[in-house]
Amino acid sequence: MPAFERLAPPPAPDLVIAHIEARTAPGDIVADLHGRGGWSARAAIDRQRRGLTLETSPLTRLLAEVVLRPPDLRHLDAAFSTLSASPKGDSSVKLAVSAPFSTDCETCGRNVVADEFMWTSAGATGDRSDPGARSAGVLAILTGKSYRCAVCRDQRGGSELRQGPVSDLDRVRASEDVGGAAARLALRDRFPVPDGAETLPEAILGLHTDRQLVGLQAILQRIEGDLRAAPVESALRLAFLHAVLPASRLGAGAGRVPVLRIAAGAVRTPIPHAVRERNPWLAFEDGFREVRAFVQRIESSAVGPLEARLGTDFRSLSDGGATAIVRVSSPDALSALARESIAGTAGREDARAPRIRLLLGQPPLRLNQERLAAAYHGTCWALGREAAGLLPLEALAGPAIRTPWTWQSAALRRSLEAAAPLMARDGRVVMLLEGGGPEGLAAVVLGGVGAGYRLADARLGDADDETGGIVELVPPGATVPPGARTRAGRTLDPEPGGSGDPAMVPGPGLFSPPERVEARSFSVVEAARTITDIAVEVLRGRGEPARYERLLGEILLGLDRAGHLRRLLVSPELDPDRSPAVDPIERVLGLIREELSGPGQHRLAEVAPGRWWLSARRDLEGAAVPLADRVEWAVYSLLSTAGPMDEPAFHERVAGMFTGHDLPDEALVRSCLESYRSADSTPDRLTTGDDVRRRTAEHTELLARLADGGHRLGMNVWIGRREQGRRFGSGTLGDLLEPHERTAWLPGIARAAGEDLLDVDCIWYVRGRTAFLFEVEWTAMLGEVLLRRHARIAADDRLVRFLAVAPERAELVRHKLAASPILRAAMGADNWHLVLWPHLTSWLSAEEINLAGLEPYLGLDPTIDARGQQLGLFPSPDSTP
């Protein structure tokens, strides 16, 4: 809903559903300790689980009431109709609220109700640069009006909404006393006053005219005074919430949500020079339509309308028929839940007491000035003084605030500590980050580790991900994955001090036995060594450079498994009584940055801004096949062997193949899919037009053309030993070589071992003078060719290399080169040139071929008709060395 987009943005629904389906079974309890409208509980109930949500604020508690128990649309419409027709003086609420906004149609003269009046504001001081003065100023000049006249629309046509100048009668009505003073006094009681901000309620009420305040008060009285079902009343309060701010002087028209800022006890949002005085009843109607559409979307979900049965205590989730518990988060909310789970009066824990299987949600919401102002304003108007008193009001009287990450970490630590007794032994905590980058990730990780939990996964999201990242935690005392197993692969229960004990970590030496986390104090040297070892292990496993954001989660995971994070959090340097105290988040991130880029680092190198790769030869030789190439082959294998599938199923299958540090970027997966999907594929039916047999035949034919072209140029030719046995015509590719070419001593061509040159697809050479090395690929898997085979063939001015690529792979090759700095470096250092298959074939098919004629065909976007000076890339076969 618009009012909550800035105040409390919800988690991505697809991720919430996926984690519930993967980690729980029907009947399990799913909890959210920092709810933002009951969305996690709603998803749990829709899938036959039970939900517990502790809402961040009274406003999100109000939203959760509608999300978990959406009112029947017929009952909601009836309640709105009843409210509008409720008596108010000599008329109804709707007519009484709209009466002060009555005006005359400029065309036909009939009496109509204005949608809004336009005013030109003038501050008390006349200085527009002072927002406080502007908000306290008066509306000086009535300049225009907007209204709707059904008669003129039907008889004369034109737009339904009409504009017109104001009349003297309009000015008289605007200055009439409608009881504004009494309304202000009554509404003033809804606003608790923070110390040092005594004038704040008056400033907020000053955003409305007297006739607006009278109308808003009348609507509120009917919402709070009539007896209705709780879901219906909550929906009407939400409709009123969506009407107040758009009806104020900050309103900017339909479809625009204004922003209220409060700092130093005053409204700091500048009041526009031209302001709108919106009819409050019409604003309430707009808010009702917004809420009604919201309820309709909930009821039209795939599962259908499901109404939660709210329980009174935690045990009612198992002993009674309750499916959800909704409360407002407070310091003792979780403690109260823990007490409710204890059976009997002896204080002994009942083994049958309900346990949380999945704690799923977002970290505690970091308040800023905008969010706090919206929470204060909306809570006071929609719920009143008592609910608003739960907010941190003292921050409104101070300067602009920005909650530090350490606050979020500490708040999460307290909530997880309180939730630990309620967690199932095999439960899991999943925190969906909403942003914040490395600081946000480290804050959640340290909050969980500080509460005694162990880290199971931590990673930052990509720029196009639905979430800013994810952190998974294992409750205290539970098995840390993968855990101890028997020789038969069966999971062993953790034994105190033995195998699988989560309190045990590897010892400092190679042959040292496991030790308890608290056995030693925190060591910067040991932590730095662990950071390097983890980064090297991740890069070797990926086989390609990784961004800092990718490495960070794996490094934090390794630091936790080695016990360094727990030792750091209890180290004396983080003692809050010290002056100055060290920020644990900055301490951890600073240690990681210093180790990765410090002068003593010899195993890692920053090959591009924010991208890291291996620098030691031993590590490079042990690196795996590049992840991008493995993902590409996995995509082709799925499309060619799994049969037609839709895009969601495809992405789910790919995600199941690559986890942990092998998790690929979404952009890479999409590029691979676009490269291999056939032209007739649809999102509901993915297929591929690539066939290995056909591609092998095309590959063989192109090598034969290359052999013929080399001979036509008067050069010696070599065809890779793996290719010579392929069938071509009535013989094999090897038959195309002259007898002396089949037994040629290849190390005389270039400075490389013979084994490396033997596997090059095709070589043209004049011994001792020049050589042209051709690699023909129908895939875009460049790692083996560029980074392994040709990395062992020394670069030379007399050596030119060509990579012939299938045209369907051109965009994927472009994506890989743009994403990998080491591929780009290898292309430049080893004198590589790209050429597409059709262009190379076209050049080789000419009656007469020469090296100069090949130049216009080079590149992924060649200009074949270009004619220009040669770049000097191709030495003449007859030139002297």
PDB file of C-alpha atoms in Angstrom, residues 129-133 135 200 203 207 250 259-271 369 373 396-400:
ATOM      1  CA  SER A 129      12.941  29.688   2.634  1.00  0.00           C
ATOM      2  CA  ASP A 130      11.737  29.048   6.184  1.00  0.00           C
ATOM      3  CA  PRO A 131       9.640  25.837   6.097  1.00  0.00           C
ATOM      4  CA  GLY A 132       8.588  26.264   9.688  1.00  0.00           C
ATOM      5  CA  ALA A 133       7.194  29.724   9.016  1.00  0.00           C
ATOM      6  CA  SER A 135       3.780  25.680   7.641  1.00  0.00           C
ATOM      7  CA  LEU A 200       4.637  19.950  16.792  1.00  0.00           C
ATOM      8  CA  ALA A 203       2.183  22.424  13.171  1.00  0.00           C
ATOM      9  CA  LEU A 207      -1.334  21.584   7.456  1.00  0.00           C
ATOM     10  CA  LEU A 250       1.485  18.887   1.116  1.00  0.00           C
ATOM     11  CA  VAL A 259       6.338  13.128   2.185  1.00  0.00           C
ATOM     12  CA  LEU A 260       6.353  14.604   5.680  1.00  0.00           C
ATOM     13  CA  ARG A 261       9.667  15.402   7.382  1.00  0.00           C
ATOM     14  CA  ILE A 262       9.996  16.363  11.037  1.00  0.00           C
ATOM     15  CA  ALA A 263      13.217  17.465  12.722  1.00  0.00           C
ATOM     16  CA  ALA A 264      14.002  19.528  15.810  1.00  0.00           C
ATOM     17  CA  GLY A 265      10.344  19.388  16.813  1.00  0.00           C
ATOM     18  CA  ALA A 266       9.052  21.135  13.687  1.00  0.00           C
ATOM     19  CA  VAL A 267       7.676  20.252  10.282  1.00  0.00           C
ATOM     20  CA  ARG A 268      10.566  20.603   7.836  1.00  0.00           C
ATOM     21  CA  THR A 269       8.769  19.830   4.570  1.00  0.00           C
ATOM     22  CA  PRO A 270       8.508  23.072   2.561  1.00  0.00           C
ATOM     23  CA  ILE A 271       4.941  24.134   1.879  1.00  0.00           C
ATOM     24  CA  GLN A 369      13.623  11.097   9.996  1.00  0.00           C
ATOM     25  CA  ALA A 373       7.711  11.302  10.903  1.00  0.00           C
ATOM     26  CA  LEU A 396      11.402  13.911  16.855  1.00  0.00           C
ATOM     27  CA  ALA A 397      12.664  16.759  19.009  1.00  0.00           C
ATOM     28  CA  GLY A 398      16.291  16.330  17.978  1.00  0.00           C
ATOM     29  CA  PRO A 399      18.183  16.870  14.738  1.00  0.00           C
ATOM     30  CA  ALA A 400      17.824  14.600  11.719  1.00  0.00           C
TER      31      ALA A 400
END
